Amino acid sequence: VLRWNGVGRLESVPSAMPQHVIAASAHQGRVFCATAEAPLTVRYSAANDLGTWVDRDADGNEFPSVFDIPDPKGRRITAMRGDFYGLLIVWTENSTWVFRTVGDPQNDGVLQMVSVNIGCIGPRAHDAIGRDVLFLGRDGLYSLSTVQEYGDVSSASLTVNLRGLWQHDNQIDQRKV
């Protein structure tokens, strides 16, 4: 990783960047990701600084920039999508979460569960369409929408159940969708 030193050249920065990333997204000037080594932990970079993956307290002590996703079934994080009306969406195989923050995620971040039964099957199985985010779950296509009141997020199924189709058709590998 290279960083501008402020006086005319790029300098090498010791890399603390996560390895073996399984899901990642940019959000509010930071990069958020999950790794194979810690599949239920979200790590994030410093604001506008991809080379720094630690926070500092008022005394200058460093601590990891992380928060955990408390998936009730212990399923790993499969996908993330940032900057959805100021929210970071984090999916596991079986659940959907939103992370709200104004400023510092460590001190100001709030994690909220949207669904404990609906998740996203892979890191590229979601996209924004208008004011919604569509994503593919194990049982079908779903939509996340913002609710006018309080900026909450709700999910809705858009298709019939696909689980039976995937279980009986060996030609479809849902992990590659």
mmCIF file of C-alpha atoms in Angstrom:
data_model
loop_
_atom_site.group_PDB
_atom_site.id
_atom_site.type_symbol
_atom_site.label_atom_id
_atom_site.label_comp_id
_atom_site.label_asym_id
_atom_site.label_seq_id
_atom_site.Cartn_x
_atom_site.Cartn_y
_atom_site.Cartn_z
ATOM 1 C CA VAL A 1 0.000 0.000 0.000
ATOM 2 C CA LEU A 2 1.269 3.460 -0.882
ATOM 3 C CA ARG A 3 0.303 6.683 0.843
ATOM 4 C CA TRP A 4 0.921 10.309 -0.145
ATOM 5 C CA ASN A 5 3.368 11.782 2.338
ATOM 6 C CA GLY A 6 2.103 15.339 1.848
ATOM 7 C CA VAL A 7 5.364 16.747 0.493
ATOM 8 C CA GLY A 8 5.646 15.346 -2.987
ATOM 9 C CA ARG A 9 5.964 11.577 -3.007
ATOM 10 C CA LEU A 10 4.326 8.268 -2.268
ATOM 11 C CA GLU A 11 5.680 6.198 0.598
ATOM 12 C CA SER A 12 5.193 2.550 1.394
ATOM 13 C CA VAL A 13 2.883 1.832 4.325
ATOM 14 C CA PRO A 14 3.090 -1.379 6.336
ATOM 15 C CA SER A 15 0.050 -3.332 5.229
ATOM 16 C CA ALA A 16 -2.516 -4.189 7.829
ATOM 17 C CA MET A 17 -5.075 -4.869 5.147
ATOM 18 C CA PRO A 18 -7.200 -7.969 5.738
ATOM 19 C CA GLN A 19 -6.320 -11.135 3.846
ATOM 20 C CA HIS A 20 -8.711 -13.750 2.374
ATOM 21 C CA VAL A 21 -11.656 -11.350 2.041
ATOM 22 C CA ILE A 22 -15.006 -13.101 1.477
ATOM 23 C CA ALA A 23 -17.219 -9.982 1.265
ATOM 24 C CA ALA A 24 -16.464 -6.248 1.070
ATOM 25 C CA SER A 25 -18.007 -2.857 0.357
ATOM 26 C CA ALA A 26 -17.111 0.814 0.385
ATOM 27 C CA HIS A 27 -19.224 2.883 2.777
ATOM 28 C CA GLN A 28 -18.874 6.483 3.957
ATOM 29 C CA GLY A 29 -15.221 6.778 2.960
ATOM 30 C CA ARG A 30 -14.196 3.461 4.535
ATOM 31 C CA VAL A 31 -13.843 -0.112 3.322
ATOM 32 C CA PHE A 32 -15.766 -2.733 5.290
ATOM 33 C CA CYS A 33 -15.000 -6.448 4.866
ATOM 34 C CA ALA A 34 -15.244 -9.946 6.331
ATOM 35 C CA THR A 35 -12.512 -12.549 6.035
ATOM 36 C CA ALA A 36 -12.410 -16.324 5.895
ATOM 37 C CA GLU A 37 -10.526 -16.338 9.206
ATOM 38 C CA ALA A 38 -13.277 -14.374 11.006
ATOM 39 C CA PRO A 39 -16.448 -14.957 8.934
ATOM 40 C CA LEU A 40 -18.846 -13.239 11.397
ATOM 41 C CA THR A 41 -16.670 -10.193 12.075
ATOM 42 C CA VAL A 42 -16.785 -6.996 10.009
ATOM 43 C CA ARG A 43 -13.467 -5.131 9.819
ATOM 44 C CA TYR A 44 -13.266 -1.552 8.551
ATOM 45 C CA SER A 45 -10.562 0.861 7.474
ATOM 46 C CA ALA A 46 -9.942 4.342 8.789
ATOM 47 C CA ALA A 47 -11.891 7.105 7.029
ATOM 48 C CA ASN A 48 -10.304 7.839 3.647
ATOM 49 C CA ASP A 49 -7.271 5.695 4.536
ATOM 50 C CA LEU A 50 -7.231 2.191 3.088
ATOM 51 C CA GLY A 51 -3.889 1.424 4.736
ATOM 52 C CA THR A 52 -5.103 1.826 8.320
ATOM 53 C CA TRP A 53 -7.306 -0.849 9.872
ATOM 54 C CA VAL A 54 -7.134 0.158 13.548
ATOM 55 C CA ASP A 55 -8.751 2.891 15.636
ATOM 56 C CA ARG A 56 -7.177 4.949 18.394
ATOM 57 C CA ASP A 57 -8.688 6.030 21.683
ATOM 58 C CA ALA A 58 -8.194 9.475 23.257
ATOM 59 C CA ASP A 59 -4.859 8.328 24.733
ATOM 60 C CA GLY A 60 -3.553 7.151 21.359
ATOM 61 C CA ASN A 61 -3.888 3.427 22.123
ATOM 62 C CA GLU A 62 -4.718 1.288 19.085
ATOM 63 C CA PHE A 63 -7.575 -1.216 19.000
ATOM 64 C CA PRO A 64 -9.082 -3.269 16.151
ATOM 65 C CA SER A 65 -11.710 -1.624 13.941
ATOM 66 C CA VAL A 66 -14.312 -4.398 14.081
ATOM 67 C CA PHE A 67 -17.859 -5.337 14.984
ATOM 68 C CA ASP A 68 -19.481 -8.765 15.054
ATOM 69 C CA ILE A 69 -22.634 -9.971 13.311
ATOM 70 C CA PRO A 70 -24.598 -12.068 15.856
ATOM 71 C CA ASP A 71 -26.136 -14.463 13.339
ATOM 72 C CA PRO A 72 -28.293 -16.824 15.435
ATOM 73 C CA LYS A 73 -27.282 -19.851 13.354
ATOM 74 C CA GLY A 74 -23.612 -18.891 13.182
ATOM 75 C CA ARG A 75 -23.674 -18.602 9.388
ATOM 76 C CA ARG A 76 -20.835 -16.675 7.755
ATOM 77 C CA ILE A 77 -21.130 -13.245 6.160
ATOM 78 C CA THR A 78 -21.825 -13.663 2.448
ATOM 79 C CA ALA A 79 -22.272 -10.121 1.110
ATOM 80 C CA MET A 80 -22.173 -6.399 1.935
ATOM 81 C CA ARG A 81 -23.524 -3.275 0.284
ATOM 82 C CA GLY A 82 -22.617 0.211 1.450
ATOM 83 C CA ASP A 83 -24.117 3.650 1.035
ATOM 84 C CA PHE A 84 -27.727 2.482 0.872
ATOM 85 C CA TYR A 85 -29.394 5.629 2.226
ATOM 86 C CA GLY A 86 -26.540 5.986 4.723
ATOM 87 C CA LEU A 87 -26.668 2.327 5.738
ATOM 88 C CA LEU A 88 -24.277 -0.578 5.314
ATOM 89 C CA ILE A 89 -26.180 -3.799 4.560
ATOM 90 C CA VAL A 90 -24.543 -7.001 5.786
ATOM 91 C CA TRP A 91 -25.931 -10.388 4.797
ATOM 92 C CA THR A 92 -25.159 -13.837 6.137
ATOM 93 C CA GLU A 93 -26.456 -17.001 4.523
ATOM 94 C CA ASN A 94 -29.584 -16.772 6.701
ATOM 95 C CA SER A 95 -29.938 -13.183 7.954
ATOM 96 C CA THR A 96 -29.921 -9.523 6.938
ATOM 97 C CA TRP A 97 -28.490 -6.675 9.013
ATOM 98 C CA VAL A 98 -28.033 -2.912 8.615
ATOM 99 C CA PHE A 99 -25.284 -0.892 10.243
ATOM 100 C CA ARG A 100 -25.956 2.803 10.832
ATOM 101 C CA THR A 101 -23.238 5.250 11.695
ATOM 102 C CA VAL A 102 -22.679 8.960 11.822
ATOM 103 C CA GLY A 103 -18.950 9.526 12.107
ATOM 104 C CA ASP A 104 -16.914 6.897 13.948
ATOM 105 C CA PRO A 105 -18.330 3.353 13.573
ATOM 106 C CA GLN A 106 -16.778 2.202 16.862
ATOM 107 C CA ASN A 107 -18.524 4.854 18.966
ATOM 108 C CA ASP A 108 -21.514 5.859 16.866
ATOM 109 C CA GLY A 109 -22.407 2.641 15.025
ATOM 110 C CA VAL A 110 -25.686 0.796 15.585
ATOM 111 C CA LEU A 111 -26.305 -2.700 14.233
ATOM 112 C CA GLN A 112 -29.919 -3.634 13.551
ATOM 113 C CA MET A 113 -31.367 -6.957 12.395
ATOM 114 C CA VAL A 114 -33.731 -6.748 9.414
ATOM 115 C CA SER A 115 -34.408 -10.482 9.064
ATOM 116 C CA VAL A 116 -33.241 -13.566 10.903
ATOM 117 C CA ASN A 117 -34.522 -15.932 8.178
ATOM 118 C CA ILE A 118 -33.563 -14.233 4.905
ATOM 119 C CA GLY A 119 -29.972 -13.866 3.723
ATOM 120 C CA CYS A 120 -28.006 -13.394 0.501
ATOM 121 C CA ILE A 121 -26.328 -16.377 -1.155
ATOM 122 C CA GLY A 122 -23.146 -14.697 -2.417
ATOM 123 C CA PRO A 123 -21.031 -11.547 -2.649
ATOM 124 C CA ARG A 124 -22.326 -10.604 -6.121
ATOM 125 C CA ALA A 125 -25.956 -11.692 -5.709
ATOM 126 C CA HIS A 126 -27.330 -8.182 -5.015
ATOM 127 C CA ASP A 127 -27.860 -4.925 -6.909
ATOM 128 C CA ALA A 128 -29.558 -1.570 -6.507
ATOM 129 C CA ILE A 129 -32.627 -0.950 -8.651
ATOM 130 C CA GLY A 130 -34.130 2.492 -8.119
ATOM 131 C CA ARG A 131 -34.740 2.954 -4.393
ATOM 132 C CA ASP A 132 -34.478 -0.766 -3.591
ATOM 133 C CA VAL A 133 -31.727 -3.338 -3.275
ATOM 134 C CA LEU A 134 -32.604 -6.683 -4.837
ATOM 135 C CA PHE A 135 -30.808 -9.784 -3.619
ATOM 136 C CA LEU A 136 -30.965 -13.504 -4.169
ATOM 137 C CA GLY A 137 -31.631 -15.631 -1.114
ATOM 138 C CA ARG A 138 -31.779 -19.403 -0.820
ATOM 139 C CA ASP A 139 -35.539 -19.358 -1.368
ATOM 140 C CA GLY A 140 -35.923 -16.672 -4.038
ATOM 141 C CA LEU A 141 -35.472 -13.041 -5.014
ATOM 142 C CA TYR A 142 -35.940 -10.388 -2.301
ATOM 143 C CA SER A 143 -36.103 -6.626 -2.093
ATOM 144 C CA LEU A 144 -34.875 -4.283 0.636
ATOM 145 C CA SER A 145 -36.633 -0.935 0.748
ATOM 146 C CA THR A 146 -36.405 2.043 3.021
ATOM 147 C CA VAL A 147 -39.557 2.762 4.967
ATOM 148 C CA GLN A 148 -40.635 6.386 5.095
ATOM 149 C CA GLU A 149 -40.986 6.342 8.866
ATOM 150 C CA TYR A 150 -37.761 6.625 10.855
ATOM 151 C CA GLY A 151 -35.571 5.492 7.931
ATOM 152 C CA ASP A 152 -36.152 1.832 8.733
ATOM 153 C CA VAL A 153 -35.541 -0.944 6.207
ATOM 154 C CA SER A 154 -37.987 -3.708 5.322
ATOM 155 C CA SER A 155 -37.610 -6.814 3.177
ATOM 156 C CA ALA A 156 -40.097 -8.489 0.848
ATOM 157 C CA SER A 157 -40.092 -11.640 -1.277
ATOM 158 C CA LEU A 158 -40.520 -11.062 -5.014
ATOM 159 C CA THR A 159 -40.683 -14.674 -6.248
ATOM 160 C CA VAL A 160 -42.045 -18.088 -5.511
ATOM 161 C CA ASN A 161 -39.911 -20.465 -3.477
ATOM 162 C CA LEU A 162 -36.814 -21.532 -5.444
ATOM 163 C CA ARG A 163 -35.319 -23.848 -2.844
ATOM 164 C CA GLY A 164 -36.896 -26.981 -4.316
ATOM 165 C CA LEU A 165 -35.628 -26.098 -7.782
ATOM 166 C CA TRP A 166 -32.052 -25.709 -6.571
ATOM 167 C CA GLN A 167 -32.139 -28.877 -4.523
ATOM 168 C CA HIS A 168 -33.336 -30.968 -7.489
ATOM 169 C CA ASP A 169 -31.375 -29.384 -10.346
ATOM 170 C CA ASN A 170 -27.669 -30.234 -10.267
ATOM 171 C CA GLN A 171 -27.010 -27.723 -13.062
ATOM 172 C CA ILE A 172 -27.534 -24.758 -10.716
ATOM 173 C CA ASP A 173 -24.844 -23.983 -8.144
ATOM 174 C CA GLN A 174 -26.269 -21.223 -5.926
ATOM 175 C CA ARG A 175 -22.798 -20.294 -4.583
ATOM 176 C CA LYS A 176 -21.780 -19.179 -8.093
ATOM 177 C CA VAL A 177 -24.881 -17.085 -8.789
#
